[in-house]
Amino acid sequence: MELEQAQKLWQPEPGWLNTASYGLPPEPVWTAVQDALADWRVGRTSWEVWGEATERSRTAFATMVGVPAADVTVGSTVSQLLAPVAAALPAGASVVVPEVEFTSNLFPWLVQEQRGVRVRTVPLAGLVDAIDSDTDLVAFSLVQSADGTVAEYEKVVAAARAHDALVAVDATQACGWLPFDAGLADAVAVGAYKWLMAPRGSALAYLAPALRERMRPDAAGWYAGADPHSSYYGPPLRLADDARRFDISPAWFSWVGTAPALELVAEIGPPVIQAYDVALANRFLAGLGQPPGDSAIVTVEVPGAQEKLARAGVRAAVRAGRVRASFHLYTTEADVDLALDALTS
C-alpha cells in the first residue's frame, strides 16, 4: 500500500506527538475490534474466530523482523515474555544493562538477584565496551524510551558473541518504524501497542531455538499445547516443540486488533515508515535549531515546554525531565509546525 493511501486510514485530532506512549489505531484495527465487541455482546460467534487473529499476528510479526514464525511466542507484556529468559540464567550469572533502561527489560533480571544473578548497569554509550568475559547476558532497548537513542545493535551483538554472551532486546520503541533483524539476538520482545498501533494487551517475542532449550515454560497452559484444541483437559504434558510452548492464552480482543495493525505495517514497510517518521522528527529538531537525528523519538529542553504545548493542544510526554515528542504515520507537517509555534512563540 502506498504511504499516502495508507494515511487516509487515520483521523487523529491535531497535535498527537506521543506514539512512544501509545499508537493510534488505523481504521481496519478500530473496525475489527468494534465488530468483535458487537459479536461478543450478543453471543453471535464462537471465540475461535477471534483466536485466529493471534496466528495472523505471529506470522506478520515474524515476516516483519525476519525470523521463522515457529520461533515467535505471544504474550501480553515485554516483562512477561522476558521472565522465563531471566529465570533460565544460572545462579551467579552476570547481566549488563544500560543505566536508563525501561524497567520491563531491567526488573526481570533484577528479581533474579536473590539467587545470585548479578546485574551491572552502565551508560548506554559504553555498553559495547562494558561487555567482557564475565558477561553472560546483555539486555538493552533497541530504541530508548526516555530519549529515542538508537542503540548500536550490531556492535552490541558482535561484542556479546565475542564473549559467548546472550542478547535480550526490547524493541517496543523500534518495531514498526525501524527495520532490524531480530535473528541477530537471542530474544527480542515487543509490546505491540506503540509503533505497531495495536490495542494494549498483546506482545510478541522472538526466542532463538538454542535459547529455548535452556528455558522452562512455567506459565504453560492449554494454548502452549502441541495442539491447543486437544489440550483442554488432563495429562500428560503435551507442549508445542517450538516457541509456542511459551505462549500464554491470548486476550482475544487485543489480538483481533493486533492482526490488521501488524499486517498494515508490514504492507507499507518499515523502511518507508522510517523515512517518513524520521523526516518529521528532523523537521521538529530543525525548527528548534538542533541538528538532525536518526530516530522517530526526540527530546528537547525548552523552558515551560510542557505548559506551552498543552495550551496549543499538543500532546507529548515528559521523560527524564525533558519533553519527548514522537512522530508516526498519522503525524503531519502541520502537527509539527503547531508544536514548533507553541515552543518558539
Short mmCIF file of C-alpha atoms in Angstrom, two decimals:
data_model
loop_
_atom_site.label_atom_id
_atom_site.label_comp_id
_atom_site.label_asym_id
_atom_site.label_seq_id
_atom_site.Cartn_x
_atom_site.Cartn_y
_atom_site.Cartn_z
CA MET A 1 0.00 0.00 0.00
CA GLU A 2 1.28 3.45 -0.88
CA LEU A 3 2.01 5.76 2.03
CA GLU A 4 -0.44 8.49 1.00
CA GLN A 5 -3.21 5.95 0.57
CA ALA A 6 -2.50 4.40 3.97
CA GLN A 7 -2.56 7.74 5.76
CA LYS A 8 -6.25 8.10 4.94
CA LEU A 9 -6.90 5.32 7.46
CA TRP A 10 -6.42 7.70 10.42
CA GLN A 11 -8.35 10.78 11.52
CA PRO A 12 -6.46 11.95 14.62
CA GLU A 13 -7.11 15.20 16.41
CA PRO A 14 -4.30 17.62 15.51
CA GLY A 15 -1.27 17.63 17.80
CA TRP A 16 -0.75 13.98 18.75
CA LEU A 17 3.04 13.66 19.15
CA ASN A 18 3.08 10.79 21.63
CA THR A 19 3.25 7.46 19.80
CA ALA A 20 6.06 6.48 22.16
CA SER A 21 3.29 6.26 24.78
CA TYR A 22 0.67 4.63 22.54
CA GLY A 23 -0.10 4.40 18.86
CA LEU A 24 -3.38 5.37 17.22
CA PRO A 25 -5.39 2.60 15.53
CA PRO A 26 -5.92 2.74 11.77
CA GLU A 27 -9.47 2.18 10.55
CA PRO A 28 -9.12 -1.61 9.96
CA VAL A 29 -7.99 -2.07 13.57
CA TRP A 30 -10.78 0.02 15.04
CA THR A 31 -13.41 -1.70 12.89
CA ALA A 32 -12.16 -5.21 13.70
CA VAL A 33 -12.28 -4.55 17.44
CA GLN A 34 -15.73 -2.93 17.30
CA ASP A 35 -17.11 -5.81 15.24
CA ALA A 36 -15.71 -8.35 17.70
CA LEU A 37 -17.14 -6.48 20.67
CA ALA A 38 -20.53 -6.31 18.97
CA ASP A 39 -20.45 -10.08 18.38
CA TRP A 40 -19.38 -10.70 21.98
CA ARG A 41 -22.22 -8.55 23.32
CA VAL A 42 -24.91 -10.74 21.80
CA GLY A 43 -23.11 -14.08 21.52
CA ARG A 44 -23.13 -14.04 17.73
CA THR A 45 -19.99 -16.12 17.15
CA SER A 46 -17.64 -18.60 18.79
CA TRP A 47 -14.31 -17.48 20.22
CA GLU A 48 -12.26 -19.48 17.71
CA VAL A 49 -12.85 -16.74 15.15
CA TRP A 50 -11.16 -14.24 17.47
CA GLY A 51 -8.37 -16.70 18.22
CA GLU A 52 -7.34 -16.89 14.57
CA ALA A 53 -6.09 -13.29 14.83
CA THR A 54 -3.29 -14.43 17.15
CA GLU A 55 -1.80 -16.69 14.49
CA ARG A 56 -2.14 -13.98 11.85
CA SER A 57 -0.25 -11.65 14.18
CA ARG A 58 2.50 -14.19 14.80
CA THR A 59 3.01 -14.64 11.06
CA ALA A 60 3.01 -10.91 10.29
CA PHE A 61 5.48 -10.16 13.09
CA ALA A 62 7.83 -12.98 12.05
CA THR A 63 7.88 -11.71 8.48
CA MET A 64 8.48 -8.11 9.60
CA VAL A 65 11.52 -8.92 11.77
CA GLY A 66 12.94 -11.67 9.54
CA VAL A 67 12.53 -14.83 11.63
CA PRO A 68 10.52 -18.07 11.28
CA ALA A 69 7.02 -17.96 12.79
CA ALA A 70 7.92 -21.11 14.74
CA ASP A 71 10.44 -19.02 16.70
CA VAL A 72 7.84 -16.44 17.80
CA THR A 73 5.91 -16.63 21.06
CA VAL A 74 2.93 -14.48 22.01
CA GLY A 75 2.05 -12.91 25.32
CA SER A 76 0.76 -9.74 26.90
CA THR A 77 3.78 -7.67 28.01
CA VAL A 78 7.52 -7.44 27.42
CA SER A 79 8.42 -8.28 31.01
CA GLN A 80 6.24 -11.39 30.95
CA LEU A 81 7.94 -12.58 27.76
CA LEU A 82 11.43 -11.96 29.14
CA ALA A 83 10.74 -13.51 32.55
CA PRO A 84 11.46 -17.12 31.52
CA VAL A 85 14.70 -15.97 29.87
CA ALA A 86 15.76 -14.40 33.16
CA ALA A 87 14.68 -17.45 35.13
CA ALA A 88 16.85 -19.64 32.89
CA LEU A 89 20.06 -17.82 33.83
CA PRO A 90 22.29 -19.90 36.10
CA ALA A 91 22.88 -18.74 39.65
CA GLY A 92 25.79 -16.33 39.66
CA ALA A 93 25.27 -15.18 36.07
CA SER A 94 26.25 -11.63 35.16
CA VAL A 95 23.90 -9.32 33.24
CA VAL A 96 24.84 -5.94 31.72
CA VAL A 97 22.08 -3.36 31.14
CA PRO A 98 22.08 0.36 30.24
CA GLU A 99 21.57 2.53 33.31
CA VAL A 100 18.49 4.34 31.95
CA GLU A 101 16.80 1.20 30.59
CA PHE A 102 12.99 0.95 30.68
CA THR A 103 12.25 -1.38 33.56
CA SER A 104 10.38 -4.00 31.52
CA ASN A 105 13.87 -5.04 30.39
CA LEU A 106 15.50 -4.44 33.77
CA PHE A 107 13.27 -5.74 36.56
CA PRO A 108 13.12 -9.32 35.14
CA TRP A 109 16.89 -9.51 35.64
CA LEU A 110 16.96 -7.67 38.96
CA VAL A 111 14.44 -10.03 40.60
CA GLN A 112 16.89 -12.85 39.94
CA GLU A 113 19.47 -11.23 42.23
CA GLN A 114 18.04 -13.14 45.20
CA ARG A 115 19.50 -16.32 43.71
CA GLY A 116 22.86 -14.80 42.87
CA VAL A 117 22.37 -13.26 39.42
CA ARG A 118 24.42 -10.04 39.24
CA VAL A 119 23.11 -7.03 37.29
CA ARG A 120 25.52 -4.28 36.28
CA THR A 121 24.22 -1.01 34.81
CA VAL A 122 26.43 1.12 32.57
CA PRO A 123 25.97 4.20 30.35
CA LEU A 124 24.38 3.24 27.03
CA ALA A 125 27.28 4.85 25.15
CA GLY A 126 29.65 2.49 26.95
CA LEU A 127 27.58 -0.67 26.58
CA VAL A 128 29.76 -2.29 23.91
CA ASP A 129 32.96 -1.75 25.91
CA ALA A 130 31.31 -3.00 29.12
CA ILE A 131 30.71 -6.48 27.69
CA ASP A 132 33.54 -8.74 28.83
CA SER A 133 34.41 -12.35 29.57
CA ASP A 134 32.38 -12.16 32.79
CA THR A 135 29.17 -11.24 30.92
CA ASP A 136 26.52 -13.93 30.50
CA LEU A 137 23.76 -11.74 29.04
CA VAL A 138 23.41 -8.18 27.77
CA ALA A 139 19.95 -6.61 27.75
CA PHE A 140 19.01 -3.30 26.15
CA SER A 141 16.31 -1.43 24.24
CA LEU A 142 16.83 -1.10 20.51
CA VAL A 143 15.46 2.44 20.83
CA GLN A 144 15.50 4.08 24.24
CA SER A 145 12.12 5.11 25.62
CA ALA A 146 13.48 8.10 27.54
CA ASP A 147 15.12 10.00 24.68
CA GLY A 148 14.87 7.99 21.44
CA THR A 149 18.53 6.99 21.24
CA VAL A 150 19.01 4.19 18.71
CA ALA A 151 21.32 1.53 20.11
CA GLU A 152 24.30 0.18 18.16
CA TYR A 153 22.52 -3.13 17.68
CA GLU A 154 25.02 -4.95 15.51
CA LYS A 155 28.03 -3.73 17.52
CA VAL A 156 26.44 -4.84 20.80
CA VAL A 157 25.61 -8.25 19.34
CA ALA A 158 29.15 -8.64 17.98
CA ALA A 159 30.66 -7.78 21.37
CA ALA A 160 28.34 -10.25 23.10
CA ARG A 161 29.17 -13.03 20.65
CA ALA A 162 32.89 -12.42 21.16
CA HIS A 163 32.37 -13.33 24.81
CA ASP A 164 29.70 -16.04 24.33
CA ALA A 165 27.06 -13.84 25.98
CA LEU A 166 23.34 -13.91 25.27
CA VAL A 167 21.50 -10.86 23.90
CA ALA A 168 17.99 -9.82 25.00
CA VAL A 169 16.39 -6.85 23.28
CA ASP A 170 13.29 -4.78 24.00
CA ALA A 171 12.26 -3.49 20.57
CA THR A 172 8.96 -1.92 21.64
CA GLN A 173 10.06 1.61 20.69
CA ALA A 174 11.57 0.43 17.39
CA CYS A 175 9.40 -2.25 15.81
CA GLY A 176 7.08 -0.62 13.31
CA TRP A 177 9.36 2.19 12.18
CA LEU A 178 12.95 0.88 12.45
CA PRO A 179 13.90 -2.08 10.23
CA PHE A 180 16.01 -4.68 12.07
CA ASP A 181 16.87 -8.36 12.01
CA ALA A 182 15.58 -9.97 15.19
CA GLY A 183 17.52 -13.14 14.43
CA LEU A 184 20.81 -11.46 15.36
CA ALA A 185 19.78 -11.59 19.02
CA ASP A 186 18.69 -14.46 21.25
CA ALA A 187 15.47 -12.84 22.47
CA VAL A 188 13.61 -9.84 21.08
CA ALA A 189 10.40 -8.78 22.82
CA VAL A 190 7.94 -6.19 21.52
CA GLY A 191 4.88 -4.59 23.05
CA ALA A 192 2.51 -4.03 20.11
CA TYR A 193 0.56 -1.01 21.35
CA LYS A 194 3.05 1.68 20.39
CA TRP A 195 4.56 1.84 16.88
CA LEU A 196 2.61 -1.25 15.78
CA MET A 197 -0.58 0.59 16.77
CA ALA A 198 -2.38 -2.42 18.25
CA PRO A 199 -4.60 -2.43 21.35
CA ARG A 200 -2.70 -2.73 24.60
CA GLY A 201 -2.51 -6.30 25.83
CA SER A 202 -0.63 -8.03 23.02
CA ALA A 203 3.12 -8.62 22.84
CA LEU A 204 5.38 -10.88 20.80
CA ALA A 205 8.90 -12.20 21.13
CA TYR A 206 11.48 -13.96 19.04
CA LEU A 207 13.17 -16.75 21.02
CA ALA A 208 16.16 -18.41 19.38
CA PRO A 209 15.99 -22.24 19.35
CA ALA A 210 19.24 -22.62 21.31
CA LEU A 211 17.97 -20.26 23.99
CA ARG A 212 14.65 -22.10 24.27
CA GLU A 213 16.49 -25.29 25.16
CA ARG A 214 17.64 -23.58 28.38
CA MET A 215 14.20 -22.23 29.27
CA ARG A 216 11.28 -23.74 31.18
CA PRO A 217 7.70 -22.77 30.24
CA ASP A 218 6.48 -22.09 33.76
CA ALA A 219 3.33 -20.33 32.54
CA ALA A 220 2.30 -23.17 30.20
CA GLY A 221 -1.42 -23.70 29.73
CA TRP A 222 -3.69 -25.08 27.05
CA TYR A 223 -2.52 -22.55 24.46
CA ALA A 224 1.07 -23.78 24.82
CA GLY A 225 -0.01 -27.25 23.79
CA ALA A 226 1.20 -29.01 20.65
CA ASP A 227 -2.45 -28.86 19.60
CA PRO A 228 -4.16 -26.25 21.76
CA HIS A 229 -7.63 -27.55 20.96
CA SER A 230 -6.81 -31.03 22.25
CA SER A 231 -5.02 -29.64 25.32
CA TYR A 232 -8.04 -28.57 27.34
CA TYR A 233 -8.07 -31.35 29.94
CA GLY A 234 -5.87 -33.81 31.75
CA PRO A 235 -2.33 -35.18 31.48
CA PRO A 236 0.11 -35.97 30.06
CA LEU A 237 2.07 -32.79 29.48
CA ARG A 238 1.99 -32.24 25.71
CA LEU A 239 3.54 -28.90 24.82
CA ALA A 240 4.49 -27.48 21.43
CA ASP A 241 8.07 -28.22 20.44
CA ASP A 242 8.71 -24.68 19.13
CA ALA A 243 8.36 -21.19 20.62
CA ARG A 244 4.63 -21.72 21.09
CA ARG A 245 5.33 -23.65 24.28
CA PHE A 246 5.95 -20.23 25.86
CA ASP A 247 2.63 -18.76 24.66
CA ILE A 248 0.03 -17.62 27.14
CA SER A 249 -3.67 -17.76 26.34
CA PRO A 250 -4.41 -14.72 24.16
CA ALA A 251 -6.59 -11.81 25.21
CA TRP A 252 -8.98 -12.13 22.29
CA PHE A 253 -9.93 -8.55 21.58
CA SER A 254 -6.38 -7.25 21.81
CA TRP A 255 -5.29 -9.76 19.17
CA VAL A 256 -8.31 -9.06 16.97
CA GLY A 257 -6.91 -5.54 16.65
CA THR A 258 -3.26 -6.60 16.53
CA ALA A 259 -3.52 -8.73 13.39
CA PRO A 260 -4.71 -5.97 10.99
CA ALA A 261 -2.31 -3.49 12.60
CA LEU A 262 0.76 -5.66 12.00
CA GLU A 263 -0.40 -6.61 8.53
CA LEU A 264 -0.79 -2.94 7.60
CA VAL A 265 2.66 -2.03 8.91
CA ALA A 266 4.17 -4.96 7.03
CA GLU A 267 2.37 -3.93 3.85
CA ILE A 268 3.57 -0.31 3.98
CA GLY A 269 7.05 -1.47 5.00
CA PRO A 270 9.22 -0.33 7.94
CA PRO A 271 11.80 1.32 5.61
CA VAL A 272 9.10 3.59 4.17
CA ILE A 273 7.75 4.35 7.63
CA GLN A 274 11.26 5.06 8.92
CA ALA A 275 11.93 7.63 6.22
CA TYR A 276 8.64 9.40 6.89
CA ASP A 277 8.83 9.38 10.69
CA VAL A 278 12.47 10.48 10.94
CA ALA A 279 11.89 13.29 8.42
CA LEU A 280 9.15 14.71 10.66
CA ALA A 281 11.35 14.34 13.73
CA ASN A 282 14.14 16.22 11.97
CA ARG A 283 11.73 18.95 10.86
CA PHE A 284 10.90 19.39 14.53
CA LEU A 285 14.57 19.49 15.53
CA ALA A 286 15.44 21.95 12.76
CA GLY A 287 12.68 24.27 13.90
CA LEU A 288 14.35 24.41 17.30
CA GLY A 289 17.81 24.97 15.85
CA GLN A 290 19.06 21.50 16.65
CA PRO A 291 20.97 19.08 14.39
CA PRO A 292 19.14 16.20 12.71
CA GLY A 293 19.00 12.74 14.25
CA ASP A 294 18.18 9.18 13.25
CA SER A 295 15.18 8.49 15.48
CA ALA A 296 11.40 8.92 15.39
CA ILE A 297 11.60 9.96 19.06
CA VAL A 298 13.29 13.18 20.11
CA THR A 299 13.67 15.07 23.38
CA VAL A 300 14.10 18.80 23.85
CA GLU A 301 14.70 21.21 26.68
CA VAL A 302 12.62 24.37 26.27
CA PRO A 303 11.64 26.45 29.31
CA GLY A 304 7.95 25.95 30.05
CA ALA A 305 7.63 23.48 27.17
CA GLN A 306 5.02 21.25 28.78
CA GLU A 307 2.70 24.16 29.52
CA LYS A 308 3.23 25.78 26.11
CA LEU A 309 2.41 22.55 24.27
CA ALA A 310 -0.65 21.90 26.43
CA ARG A 311 -2.04 25.39 25.72
CA ALA A 312 -1.69 24.71 21.98
CA GLY A 313 -3.42 21.34 22.27
CA VAL A 314 -0.24 19.39 21.52
CA ARG A 315 0.00 16.08 23.36
CA ALA A 316 3.56 14.99 24.07
CA ALA A 317 5.27 13.39 27.08
CA VAL A 318 7.84 14.31 29.69
CA ARG A 319 10.57 11.73 30.26
CA ALA A 320 13.69 12.10 32.38
CA GLY A 321 12.90 15.80 32.80
CA ARG A 322 12.67 16.63 29.09
CA VAL A 323 9.80 16.97 26.63
CA ARG A 324 9.62 13.88 24.44
CA ALA A 325 7.96 14.12 21.03
CA SER A 326 7.40 11.13 18.77
CA PHE A 327 6.26 11.01 15.15
CA HIS A 328 4.44 8.34 13.16
CA LEU A 329 2.36 7.68 10.07
CA TYR A 330 -0.61 9.81 11.15
CA THR A 331 1.61 12.77 12.14
CA THR A 332 1.61 15.62 9.64
CA GLU A 333 3.86 18.59 8.99
CA ALA A 334 1.02 20.71 10.35
CA ASP A 335 1.27 18.83 13.66
CA VAL A 336 4.99 19.51 13.77
CA ASP A 337 4.54 23.18 12.97
CA LEU A 338 1.80 23.50 15.60
CA ALA A 339 4.26 22.25 18.20
CA LEU A 340 7.05 24.49 16.92
CA ASP A 341 4.83 27.57 17.02
CA ALA A 342 3.91 26.77 20.61
CA LEU A 343 7.51 26.25 21.70
CA THR A 344 9.01 29.26 19.92
CA SER A 345 6.31 31.84 20.45
#
